């Protein structure tokens, strides 16, 4: 989902980048009980109306900091990988595979969790009982 946002990391461009992750909606942009919304439309609408708020500015600053950390980690990883021989890379892959097998061996799937989100159910019941509320 692309939404308009401020230029990345102080760049003086009018770059368009994804800002939908700055706003979390449970249900609004999903398809609950057949009542869905266009996710891009919702993200664009919210961003356009809140882009100058202190909340959005803070979220954009935190996002820029996270992007800088991610870019630094990616550069470090690339640097380490470029200095590795094929034998070293193969050894690391073997170590990772062994660790994964060990962790899978300890994984417990004895419990089952069920999360039931009933808010739309109650709203649908009220709309059924009081149809005049349908467009409120």
PDB file of N, CA and C in Angstrom, residues 21-125:
ATOM      1  N   UNK A  21       1.871   1.670   7.562  1.00  0.00           N
ATOM      2  CA  UNK A  21       2.249   0.993   8.803  1.00  0.00           C
ATOM      3  C   UNK A  21       2.273   1.937   9.999  1.00  0.00           C
ATOM      4  N   UNK A  22       2.166   3.241   9.765  1.00  0.00           N
ATOM      5  CA  UNK A  22       2.176   4.197  10.866  1.00  0.00           C
ATOM      6  C   UNK A  22       0.853   4.215  11.626  1.00  0.00           C
ATOM      7  N   UNK A  23      -0.185   3.721  10.985  1.00  0.00           N
ATOM      8  CA  UNK A  23      -1.513   3.714  11.585  1.00  0.00           C
ATOM      9  C   UNK A  23      -2.015   2.280  11.635  1.00  0.00           C
ATOM     10  N   UNK A  24      -2.453   1.837  12.800  1.00  0.00           N
ATOM     11  CA  UNK A  24      -2.921   0.464  12.950  1.00  0.00           C
ATOM     12  C   UNK A  24      -4.419   0.503  13.210  1.00  0.00           C
ATOM     13  N   UNK A  25      -5.150  -0.174  12.335  1.00  0.00           N
ATOM     14  CA  UNK A  25      -6.602  -0.249  12.483  1.00  0.00           C
ATOM     15  C   UNK A  25      -6.984  -1.704  12.612  1.00  0.00           C
ATOM     16  N   UNK A  26      -7.719  -2.016  13.641  1.00  0.00           N
ATOM     17  CA  UNK A  26      -8.219  -3.381  13.746  1.00  0.00           C
ATOM     18  C   UNK A  26      -9.641  -3.358  13.242  1.00  0.00           C
ATOM     19  N   UNK A  27      -9.850  -4.035  12.157  1.00  0.00           N
ATOM     20  CA  UNK A  27     -11.200  -4.136  11.635  1.00  0.00           C
ATOM     21  C   UNK A  27     -11.533  -3.142  10.547  1.00  0.00           C
ATOM     22  N   UNK A  28     -11.073  -1.899  10.654  1.00  0.00           N
ATOM     23  CA  UNK A  28     -11.453  -0.881   9.693  1.00  0.00           C
ATOM     24  C   UNK A  28     -11.021  -1.264   8.290  1.00  0.00           C
ATOM     25  N   UNK A  29      -9.794  -1.739   8.157  1.00  0.00           N
ATOM     26  CA  UNK A  29      -9.280  -2.047   6.832  1.00  0.00           C
ATOM     27  C   UNK A  29      -9.336  -3.541   6.520  1.00  0.00           C
ATOM     28  N   UNK A  30      -9.997  -4.264   7.363  1.00  0.00           N
ATOM     29  CA  UNK A  30     -10.087  -5.701   7.091  1.00  0.00           C
ATOM     30  C   UNK A  30     -11.499  -6.035   6.642  1.00  0.00           C
ATOM     31  N   UNK A  31     -11.724  -7.260   6.340  1.00  0.00           N
ATOM     32  CA  UNK A  31     -13.021  -7.670   5.846  1.00  0.00           C
ATOM     33  C   UNK A  31     -13.718  -8.479   6.925  1.00  0.00           C
ATOM     34  N   UNK A  32     -14.362  -7.800   7.853  1.00  0.00           N
ATOM     35  CA  UNK A  32     -15.030  -8.476   8.955  1.00  0.00           C
ATOM     36  C   UNK A  32     -16.519  -8.614   8.635  1.00  0.00           C
ATOM     37  N   UNK A  33     -16.981  -9.796   8.749  1.00  0.00           N
ATOM     38  CA  UNK A  33     -18.404 -10.091   8.544  1.00  0.00           C
ATOM     39  C   UNK A  33     -18.896  -9.524   7.219  1.00  0.00           C
ATOM     40  N   UNK A  34     -18.039  -9.553   6.209  1.00  0.00           N
ATOM     41  CA  UNK A  34     -18.436  -9.076   4.896  1.00  0.00           C
ATOM     42  C   UNK A  34     -18.408  -7.575   4.738  1.00  0.00           C
ATOM     43  N   UNK A  35     -18.035  -6.860   5.799  1.00  0.00           N
ATOM     44  CA  UNK A  35     -17.979  -5.400   5.733  1.00  0.00           C
ATOM     45  C   UNK A  35     -16.511  -5.013   5.659  1.00  0.00           C
ATOM     46  N   UNK A  36     -16.040  -4.675   4.469  1.00  0.00           N
ATOM     47  CA  UNK A  36     -14.631  -4.351   4.298  1.00  0.00           C
ATOM     48  C   UNK A  36     -14.461  -2.950   3.779  1.00  0.00           C
ATOM     49  N   UNK A  37     -13.226  -2.504   3.753  1.00  0.00           N
ATOM     50  CA  UNK A  37     -12.907  -1.186   3.230  1.00  0.00           C
ATOM     51  C   UNK A  37     -11.657  -1.312   2.381  1.00  0.00           C
ATOM     52  N   UNK A  38     -11.503  -0.411   1.454  1.00  0.00           N
ATOM     53  CA  UNK A  38     -10.314  -0.362   0.615  1.00  0.00           C
ATOM     54  C   UNK A  38      -9.148   0.090   1.487  1.00  0.00           C
ATOM     55  N   UNK A  39      -8.178  -0.798   1.713  1.00  0.00           N
ATOM     56  CA  UNK A  39      -7.077  -0.508   2.634  1.00  0.00           C
ATOM     57  C   UNK A  39      -6.283   0.711   2.191  1.00  0.00           C
ATOM     58  N   UNK A  40      -6.026   0.828   0.905  1.00  0.00           N
ATOM     59  CA  UNK A  40      -5.260   1.974   0.405  1.00  0.00           C
ATOM     60  C   UNK A  40      -6.034   3.265   0.629  1.00  0.00           C
ATOM     61  N   UNK A  41      -7.328   3.227   0.357  1.00  0.00           N
ATOM     62  CA  UNK A  41      -8.148   4.419   0.535  1.00  0.00           C
ATOM     63  C   UNK A  41      -8.135   4.862   2.005  1.00  0.00           C
ATOM     64  N   UNK A  42      -8.283   3.911   2.913  1.00  0.00           N
ATOM     65  CA  UNK A  42      -8.279   4.230   4.339  1.00  0.00           C
ATOM     66  C   UNK A  42      -6.928   4.803   4.756  1.00  0.00           C
ATOM     67  N   UNK A  43      -5.838   4.156   4.340  1.00  0.00           N
ATOM     68  CA  UNK A  43      -4.496   4.636   4.710  1.00  0.00           C
ATOM     69  C   UNK A  43      -4.238   6.023   4.148  1.00  0.00           C
ATOM     70  N   UNK A  44      -4.606   6.257   2.895  1.00  0.00           N
ATOM     71  CA  UNK A  44      -4.413   7.583   2.283  1.00  0.00           C
ATOM     72  C   UNK A  44      -5.251   8.640   2.983  1.00  0.00           C
ATOM     73  N   UNK A  45      -6.496   8.295   3.272  1.00  0.00           N
ATOM     74  CA  UNK A  45      -7.397   9.230   3.941  1.00  0.00           C
ATOM     75  C   UNK A  45      -6.842   9.647   5.304  1.00  0.00           C
ATOM     76  N   UNK A  46      -6.455   8.666   6.089  1.00  0.00           N
ATOM     77  CA  UNK A  46      -5.937   8.952   7.435  1.00  0.00           C
ATOM     78  C   UNK A  46      -4.639   9.741   7.348  1.00  0.00           C
ATOM     79  N   UNK A  47      -3.734   9.330   6.456  1.00  0.00           N
ATOM     80  CA  UNK A  47      -2.465  10.045   6.339  1.00  0.00           C
ATOM     81  C   UNK A  47      -2.684  11.494   5.920  1.00  0.00           C
ATOM     82  N   UNK A  48      -3.497  11.721   4.917  1.00  0.00           N
ATOM     83  CA  UNK A  48      -3.712  13.086   4.421  1.00  0.00           C
ATOM     84  C   UNK A  48      -4.293  13.997   5.501  1.00  0.00           C
ATOM     85  N   UNK A  49      -5.132  13.459   6.354  1.00  0.00           N
ATOM     86  CA  UNK A  49      -5.763  14.289   7.383  1.00  0.00           C
ATOM     87  C   UNK A  49      -4.947  14.397   8.668  1.00  0.00           C
ATOM     88  N   UNK A  50      -3.906  13.595   8.779  1.00  0.00           N
ATOM     89  CA  UNK A  50      -3.120  13.646  10.017  1.00  0.00           C
ATOM     90  C   UNK A  50      -1.638  13.890   9.781  1.00  0.00           C
ATOM     91  N   UNK A  51      -1.240  14.158   8.543  1.00  0.00           N
ATOM     92  CA  UNK A  51       0.186  14.254   8.224  1.00  0.00           C
ATOM     93  C   UNK A  51       0.902  15.373   8.961  1.00  0.00           C
ATOM     94  N   UNK A  52       0.199  16.393   9.403  1.00  0.00           N
ATOM     95  CA  UNK A  52       0.846  17.493  10.125  1.00  0.00           C
ATOM     96  C   UNK A  52       0.708  17.372  11.641  1.00  0.00           C
ATOM     97  N   UNK A  53       0.097  16.296  12.099  1.00  0.00           N
ATOM     98  CA  UNK A  53      -0.082  16.139  13.546  1.00  0.00           C
ATOM     99  C   UNK A  53       1.233  15.749  14.212  1.00  0.00           C
ATOM    100  N   UNK A  54       1.350  16.046  15.481  1.00  0.00           N
ATOM    101  CA  UNK A  54       2.573  15.686  16.213  1.00  0.00           C
ATOM    102  C   UNK A  54       2.722  14.165  16.284  1.00  0.00           C
ATOM    103  N   UNK A  55       1.605  13.446  16.363  1.00  0.00           N
ATOM    104  CA  UNK A  55       1.665  11.979  16.384  1.00  0.00           C
ATOM    105  C   UNK A  55       2.311  11.460  15.098  1.00  0.00           C
ATOM    106  N   UNK A  56       1.798  11.911  13.953  1.00  0.00           N
ATOM    107  CA  UNK A  56       2.328  11.430  12.679  1.00  0.00           C
ATOM    108  C   UNK A  56       3.784  11.844  12.508  1.00  0.00           C
ATOM    109  N   UNK A  57       4.117  13.065  12.885  1.00  0.00           N
ATOM    110  CA  UNK A  57       5.505  13.506  12.775  1.00  0.00           C
ATOM    111  C   UNK A  57       6.422  12.643  13.636  1.00  0.00           C
ATOM    112  N   UNK A  58       5.969  12.311  14.849  1.00  0.00           N
ATOM    113  CA  UNK A  58       6.746  11.441  15.739  1.00  0.00           C
ATOM    114  C   UNK A  58       6.896  10.052  15.114  1.00  0.00           C
ATOM    115  N   UNK A  59       5.796   9.522  14.556  1.00  0.00           N
ATOM    116  CA  UNK A  59       5.858   8.207  13.917  1.00  0.00           C
ATOM    117  C   UNK A  59       6.824   8.223  12.737  1.00  0.00           C
ATOM    118  N   UNK A  60       6.811   9.294  11.949  1.00  0.00           N
ATOM    119  CA  UNK A  60       7.722   9.404  10.810  1.00  0.00           C
ATOM    120  C   UNK A  60       9.180   9.468  11.276  1.00  0.00           C
ATOM    121  N   UNK A  61       9.419  10.195  12.366  1.00  0.00           N
ATOM    122  CA  UNK A  61      10.779  10.256  12.922  1.00  0.00           C
ATOM    123  C   UNK A  61      11.229   8.882  13.403  1.00  0.00           C
ATOM    124  N   UNK A  62      10.349   8.168  14.114  1.00  0.00           N
ATOM    125  CA  UNK A  62      10.696   6.824  14.586  1.00  0.00           C
ATOM    126  C   UNK A  62      10.929   5.899  13.400  1.00  0.00           C
ATOM    127  N   UNK A  63      10.120   6.044  12.353  1.00  0.00           N
ATOM    128  CA  UNK A  63      10.260   5.230  11.157  1.00  0.00           C
ATOM    129  C   UNK A  63      11.609   5.500  10.485  1.00  0.00           C
ATOM    130  N   UNK A  64      12.004   6.768  10.407  1.00  0.00           N
ATOM    131  CA  UNK A  64      13.296   7.123   9.794  1.00  0.00           C
ATOM    132  C   UNK A  64      14.454   6.535  10.605  1.00  0.00           C
ATOM    133  N   UNK A  65      14.346   6.577  11.939  1.00  0.00           N
ATOM    134  CA  UNK A  65      15.389   5.993  12.787  1.00  0.00           C
ATOM    135  C   UNK A  65      15.476   4.486  12.586  1.00  0.00           C
ATOM    136  N   UNK A  66      14.322   3.831  12.506  1.00  0.00           N
ATOM    137  CA  UNK A  66      14.313   2.377  12.288  1.00  0.00           C
ATOM    138  C   UNK A  66      14.896   2.038  10.928  1.00  0.00           C
ATOM    139  N   UNK A  67      14.576   2.837   9.918  1.00  0.00           N
ATOM    140  CA  UNK A  67      15.120   2.605   8.583  1.00  0.00           C
ATOM    141  C   UNK A  67      16.635   2.768   8.599  1.00  0.00           C
ATOM    142  N   UNK A  68      17.140   3.760   9.311  1.00  0.00           N
ATOM    143  CA  UNK A  68      18.594   3.962   9.404  1.00  0.00           C
ATOM    144  C   UNK A  68      19.258   2.768  10.086  1.00  0.00           C
ATOM    145  N   UNK A  69      18.641   2.252  11.162  1.00  0.00           N
ATOM    146  CA  UNK A  69      19.191   1.074  11.845  1.00  0.00           C
ATOM    147  C   UNK A  69      19.171  -0.140  10.926  1.00  0.00           C
ATOM    148  N   UNK A  70      18.078  -0.330  10.215  1.00  0.00           N
ATOM    149  CA  UNK A  70      17.948  -1.467   9.298  1.00  0.00           C
ATOM    150  C   UNK A  70      18.974  -1.372   8.179  1.00  0.00           C
ATOM    151  N   UNK A  71      19.131  -0.179   7.618  1.00  0.00           N
ATOM    152  CA  UNK A  71      20.116   0.017   6.544  1.00  0.00           C
ATOM    153  C   UNK A  71      21.534  -0.253   7.042  1.00  0.00           C
ATOM    154  N   UNK A  72      21.845   0.185   8.270  1.00  0.00           N
ATOM    155  CA  UNK A  72      23.172  -0.054   8.838  1.00  0.00           C
ATOM    156  C   UNK A  72      23.419  -1.546   9.045  1.00  0.00           C
ATOM    157  N   UNK A  73      22.403  -2.255   9.542  1.00  0.00           N
ATOM    158  CA  UNK A  73      22.541  -3.697   9.739  1.00  0.00           C
ATOM    159  C   UNK A  73      22.709  -4.417   8.408  1.00  0.00           C
ATOM    160  N   UNK A  74      21.958  -3.993   7.389  1.00  0.00           N
ATOM    161  CA  UNK A  74      22.066  -4.612   6.076  1.00  0.00           C
ATOM    162  C   UNK A  74      23.454  -4.373   5.480  1.00  0.00           C
ATOM    163  N   UNK A  75      23.986  -3.165   5.665  1.00  0.00           N
ATOM    164  CA  UNK A  75      25.325  -2.853   5.158  1.00  0.00           C
ATOM    165  C   UNK A  75      26.376  -3.699   5.879  1.00  0.00           C
ATOM    166  N   UNK A  76      26.218  -3.863   7.192  1.00  0.00           N
ATOM    167  CA  UNK A  76      27.152  -4.689   7.964  1.00  0.00           C
ATOM    168  C   UNK A  76      27.082  -6.143   7.506  1.00  0.00           C
ATOM    169  N   UNK A  77      25.876  -6.654   7.308  1.00  0.00           N
ATOM    170  CA  UNK A  77      25.702  -8.025   6.841  1.00  0.00           C
ATOM    171  C   UNK A  77      26.338  -8.213   5.464  1.00  0.00           C
ATOM    172  N   UNK A  78      26.098  -7.264   4.582  1.00  0.00           N
ATOM    173  CA  UNK A  78      26.678  -7.350   3.241  1.00  0.00           C
ATOM    174  C   UNK A  78      28.201  -7.336   3.319  1.00  0.00           C
ATOM    175  N   UNK A  79      28.746  -6.512   4.198  1.00  0.00           N
ATOM    176  CA  UNK A  79      30.197  -6.429   4.367  1.00  0.00           C
ATOM    177  C   UNK A  79      30.777  -7.756   4.852  1.00  0.00           C
ATOM    178  N   UNK A  80      30.111  -8.352   5.843  1.00  0.00           N
ATOM    179  CA  UNK A  80      30.578  -9.632   6.377  1.00  0.00           C
ATOM    180  C   UNK A  80      30.452 -10.719   5.307  1.00  0.00           C
ATOM    181  N   UNK A  81      29.307 -10.769   4.622  1.00  0.00           N
ATOM    182  CA  UNK A  81      29.094 -11.793   3.599  1.00  0.00           C
ATOM    183  C   UNK A  81      30.081 -11.667   2.449  1.00  0.00           C
ATOM    184  N   UNK A  82      30.413 -10.447   2.068  1.00  0.00           N
ATOM    185  CA  UNK A  82      31.327 -10.269   0.931  1.00  0.00           C
ATOM    186  C   UNK A  82      32.745 -10.720   1.271  1.00  0.00           C
ATOM    187  N   UNK A  83      33.070 -10.774   2.561  1.00  0.00           N
ATOM    188  CA  UNK A  83      34.395 -11.220   2.983  1.00  0.00           C
ATOM    189  C   UNK A  83      34.473 -12.708   3.284  1.00  0.00           C
ATOM    190  N   UNK A  84      33.345 -13.414   3.154  1.00  0.00           N
ATOM    191  CA  UNK A  84      33.320 -14.844   3.473  1.00  0.00           C
ATOM    192  C   UNK A  84      33.690 -15.684   2.256  1.00  0.00           C
ATOM    193  N   UNK A  85      34.356 -16.779   2.529  1.00  0.00           N
ATOM    194  CA  UNK A  85      34.621 -17.744   1.469  1.00  0.00           C
ATOM    195  C   UNK A  85      33.402 -18.651   1.344  1.00  0.00           C
ATOM    196  N   UNK A  86      33.337 -19.415   0.275  1.00  0.00           N
ATOM    197  CA  UNK A  86      32.232 -20.366   0.096  1.00  0.00           C
ATOM    198  C   UNK A  86      32.227 -21.404   1.216  1.00  0.00           C
ATOM    199  N   UNK A  87      33.406 -21.802   1.674  1.00  0.00           N
ATOM    200  CA  UNK A  87      33.496 -22.792   2.754  1.00  0.00           C
ATOM    201  C   UNK A  87      32.934 -22.203   4.058  1.00  0.00           C
ATOM    202  N   UNK A  88      33.252 -20.960   4.340  1.00  0.00           N
ATOM    203  CA  UNK A  88      32.727 -20.313   5.548  1.00  0.00           C
ATOM    204  C   UNK A  88      31.208 -20.173   5.463  1.00  0.00           C
ATOM    205  N   UNK A  89      30.715 -19.797   4.299  1.00  0.00           N
ATOM    206  CA  UNK A  89      29.268 -19.649   4.104  1.00  0.00           C
ATOM    207  C   UNK A  89      28.576 -21.000   4.293  1.00  0.00           C
ATOM    208  N   UNK A  90      29.145 -22.059   3.732  1.00  0.00           N
ATOM    209  CA  UNK A  90      28.566 -23.399   3.870  1.00  0.00           C
ATOM    210  C   UNK A  90      28.556 -23.835   5.328  1.00  0.00           C
ATOM    211  N   UNK A  91      29.633 -23.529   6.066  1.00  0.00           N
ATOM    212  CA  UNK A  91      29.697 -23.868   7.480  1.00  0.00           C
ATOM    213  C   UNK A  91      28.605 -23.133   8.268  1.00  0.00           C
ATOM    214  N   UNK A  92      28.400 -21.844   7.961  1.00  0.00           N
ATOM    215  CA  UNK A  92      27.348 -21.079   8.640  1.00  0.00           C
ATOM    216  C   UNK A  92      25.961 -21.635   8.324  1.00  0.00           C
ATOM    217  N   UNK A  93      25.744 -22.064   7.094  1.00  0.00           N
ATOM    218  CA  UNK A  93      24.458 -22.654   6.720  1.00  0.00           C
ATOM    219  C   UNK A  93      24.233 -23.942   7.503  1.00  0.00           C
ATOM    220  N   UNK A  94      25.278 -24.754   7.656  1.00  0.00           N
ATOM    221  CA  UNK A  94      25.159 -25.993   8.433  1.00  0.00           C
ATOM    222  C   UNK A  94      24.838 -25.689   9.890  1.00  0.00           C
ATOM    223  N   UNK A  95      25.539 -24.700  10.466  1.00  0.00           N
ATOM    224  CA  UNK A  95      25.285 -24.326  11.863  1.00  0.00           C
ATOM    225  C   UNK A  95      23.832 -23.874  12.033  1.00  0.00           C
ATOM    226  N   UNK A  96      23.346 -23.052  11.111  1.00  0.00           N
ATOM    227  CA  UNK A  96      21.975 -22.562  11.194  1.00  0.00           C
ATOM    228  C   UNK A  96      20.975 -23.705  11.072  1.00  0.00           C
ATOM    229  N   UNK A  97      21.249 -24.650  10.175  1.00  0.00           N
ATOM    230  CA  UNK A  97      20.356 -25.799   9.998  1.00  0.00           C
ATOM    231  C   UNK A  97      20.304 -26.656  11.252  1.00  0.00           C
ATOM    232  N   UNK A  98      21.470 -26.886  11.875  1.00  0.00           N
ATOM    233  CA  UNK A  98      21.494 -27.669  13.117  1.00  0.00           C
ATOM    234  C   UNK A  98      20.725 -26.956  14.228  1.00  0.00           C
ATOM    235  N   UNK A  99      20.913 -25.649  14.340  1.00  0.00           N
ATOM    236  CA  UNK A  99      20.209 -24.887  15.366  1.00  0.00           C
ATOM    237  C   UNK A  99      18.702 -24.936  15.134  1.00  0.00           C
ATOM    238  N   UNK A 100      18.276 -24.810  13.890  1.00  0.00           N
ATOM    239  CA  UNK A 100      16.860 -24.883  13.569  1.00  0.00           C
ATOM    240  C   UNK A 100      16.282 -26.241  13.930  1.00  0.00           C
ATOM    241  N   UNK A 101      16.988 -27.316  13.623  1.00  0.00           N
ATOM    242  CA  UNK A 101      16.517 -28.653  13.972  1.00  0.00           C
ATOM    243  C   UNK A 101      16.401 -28.815  15.486  1.00  0.00           C
ATOM    244  N   UNK A 102      17.381 -28.287  16.214  1.00  0.00           N
ATOM    245  CA  UNK A 102      17.349 -28.368  17.675  1.00  0.00           C
ATOM    246  C   UNK A 102      16.151 -27.609  18.228  1.00  0.00           C
ATOM    247  N   UNK A 103      15.921 -26.413  17.732  1.00  0.00           N
ATOM    248  CA  UNK A 103      14.789 -25.621  18.206  1.00  0.00           C
ATOM    249  C   UNK A 103      13.459 -26.288  17.860  1.00  0.00           C
ATOM    250  N   UNK A 104      13.344 -26.829  16.663  1.00  0.00           N
ATOM    251  CA  UNK A 104      12.119 -27.532  16.267  1.00  0.00           C
ATOM    252  C   UNK A 104      11.869 -28.726  17.177  1.00  0.00           C
ATOM    253  N   UNK A 105      12.920 -29.373  17.638  1.00  0.00           N
ATOM    254  CA  UNK A 105      12.782 -30.522  18.520  1.00  0.00           C
ATOM    255  C   UNK A 105      12.214 -30.166  19.883  1.00  0.00           C
ATOM    256  N   UNK A 106      12.362 -28.894  20.292  1.00  0.00           N
ATOM    257  CA  UNK A 106      11.877 -28.451  21.599  1.00  0.00           C
ATOM    258  C   UNK A 106      10.526 -27.738  21.527  1.00  0.00           C
ATOM    259  N   UNK A 107      10.030 -27.551  20.316  1.00  0.00           N
ATOM    260  CA  UNK A 107       8.783 -26.805  20.163  1.00  0.00           C
ATOM    261  C   UNK A 107       7.620 -27.641  20.666  1.00  0.00           C
ATOM    262  N   UNK A 108       6.779 -27.025  21.469  1.00  0.00           N
ATOM    263  CA  UNK A 108       5.638 -27.711  22.063  1.00  0.00           C
ATOM    264  C   UNK A 108       4.350 -27.185  21.422  1.00  0.00           C
ATOM    265  N   UNK A 109       3.589 -28.084  20.835  1.00  0.00           N
ATOM    266  CA  UNK A 109       2.324 -27.712  20.212  1.00  0.00           C
ATOM    267  C   UNK A 109       1.148 -28.344  20.950  1.00  0.00           C
ATOM    268  N   UNK A 110       1.302 -28.528  22.260  1.00  0.00           N
ATOM    269  CA  UNK A 110       0.265 -29.167  23.067  1.00  0.00           C
ATOM    270  C   UNK A 110      -0.940 -28.271  23.315  1.00  0.00           C
ATOM    271  N   UNK A 111      -0.731 -26.959  23.266  1.00  0.00           N
ATOM    272  CA  UNK A 111      -1.818 -26.033  23.562  1.00  0.00           C
ATOM    273  C   UNK A 111      -2.357 -25.426  22.281  1.00  0.00           C
ATOM    274  N   UNK A 112      -3.650 -25.163  22.313  1.00  0.00           N
ATOM    275  CA  UNK A 112      -4.304 -24.491  21.202  1.00  0.00           C
ATOM    276  C   UNK A 112      -4.944 -23.224  21.740  1.00  0.00           C
ATOM    277  N   UNK A 113      -4.713 -22.124  21.045  1.00  0.00           N
ATOM    278  CA  UNK A 113      -5.287 -20.849  21.447  1.00  0.00           C
ATOM    279  C   UNK A 113      -6.288 -20.411  20.390  1.00  0.00           C
ATOM    280  N   UNK A 114      -7.376 -19.850  20.845  1.00  0.00           N
ATOM    281  CA  UNK A 114      -8.405 -19.360  19.943  1.00  0.00           C
ATOM    282  C   UNK A 114      -8.765 -17.945  20.369  1.00  0.00           C
ATOM    283  N   UNK A 115      -8.645 -17.003  19.442  1.00  0.00           N
ATOM    284  CA  UNK A 115      -9.019 -15.618  19.719  1.00  0.00           C
ATOM    285  C   UNK A 115     -10.308 -15.346  18.965  1.00  0.00           C
ATOM    286  N   UNK A 116     -11.312 -14.913  19.690  1.00  0.00           N
ATOM    287  CA  UNK A 116     -12.608 -14.647  19.081  1.00  0.00           C
ATOM    288  C   UNK A 116     -12.873 -13.149  19.167  1.00  0.00           C
ATOM    289  N   UNK A 117     -13.024 -12.532  18.009  1.00  0.00           N
ATOM    290  CA  UNK A 117     -13.279 -11.097  17.923  1.00  0.00           C
ATOM    291  C   UNK A 117     -14.779 -10.926  17.662  1.00  0.00           C
ATOM    292  N   UNK A 118     -15.488 -10.466  18.665  1.00  0.00           N
ATOM    293  CA  UNK A 118     -16.950 -10.449  18.581  1.00  0.00           C
ATOM    294  C   UNK A 118     -17.544  -9.066  18.317  1.00  0.00           C
ATOM    295  N   UNK A 119     -16.732  -8.030  18.154  1.00  0.00           N
ATOM    296  CA  UNK A 119     -17.304  -6.694  18.043  1.00  0.00           C
ATOM    297  C   UNK A 119     -18.252  -6.558  16.857  1.00  0.00           C
ATOM    298  N   UNK A 120     -17.894  -7.082  15.685  1.00  0.00           N
ATOM    299  CA  UNK A 120     -18.774  -6.981  14.526  1.00  0.00           C
ATOM    300  C   UNK A 120     -20.014  -7.838  14.703  1.00  0.00           C
ATOM    301  N   UNK A 121     -19.902  -8.931  15.432  1.00  0.00           N
ATOM    302  CA  UNK A 121     -21.078  -9.762  15.700  1.00  0.00           C
ATOM    303  C   UNK A 121     -22.135  -8.955  16.452  1.00  0.00           C
ATOM    304  N   UNK A 122     -21.710  -8.274  17.523  1.00  0.00           N
ATOM    305  CA  UNK A 122     -22.655  -7.490  18.313  1.00  0.00           C
ATOM    306  C   UNK A 122     -23.219  -6.335  17.496  1.00  0.00           C
ATOM    307  N   UNK A 123     -22.386  -5.707  16.669  1.00  0.00           N
ATOM    308  CA  UNK A 123     -22.873  -4.626  15.811  1.00  0.00           C
ATOM    309  C   UNK A 123     -23.887  -5.157  14.808  1.00  0.00           C
ATOM    310  N   UNK A 124     -23.617  -6.336  14.222  1.00  0.00           N
ATOM    311  CA  UNK A 124     -24.539  -6.924  13.250  1.00  0.00           C
ATOM    312  C   UNK A 124     -25.878  -7.263  13.895  1.00  0.00           C
ATOM    313  N   UNK A 125     -25.852  -7.735  15.130  1.00  0.00           N
ATOM    314  CA  UNK A 125     -27.093  -8.048  15.842  1.00  0.00           C
ATOM    315  C   UNK A 125     -27.898  -6.771  16.063  1.00  0.00           C
TER     316      UNK A 125
END
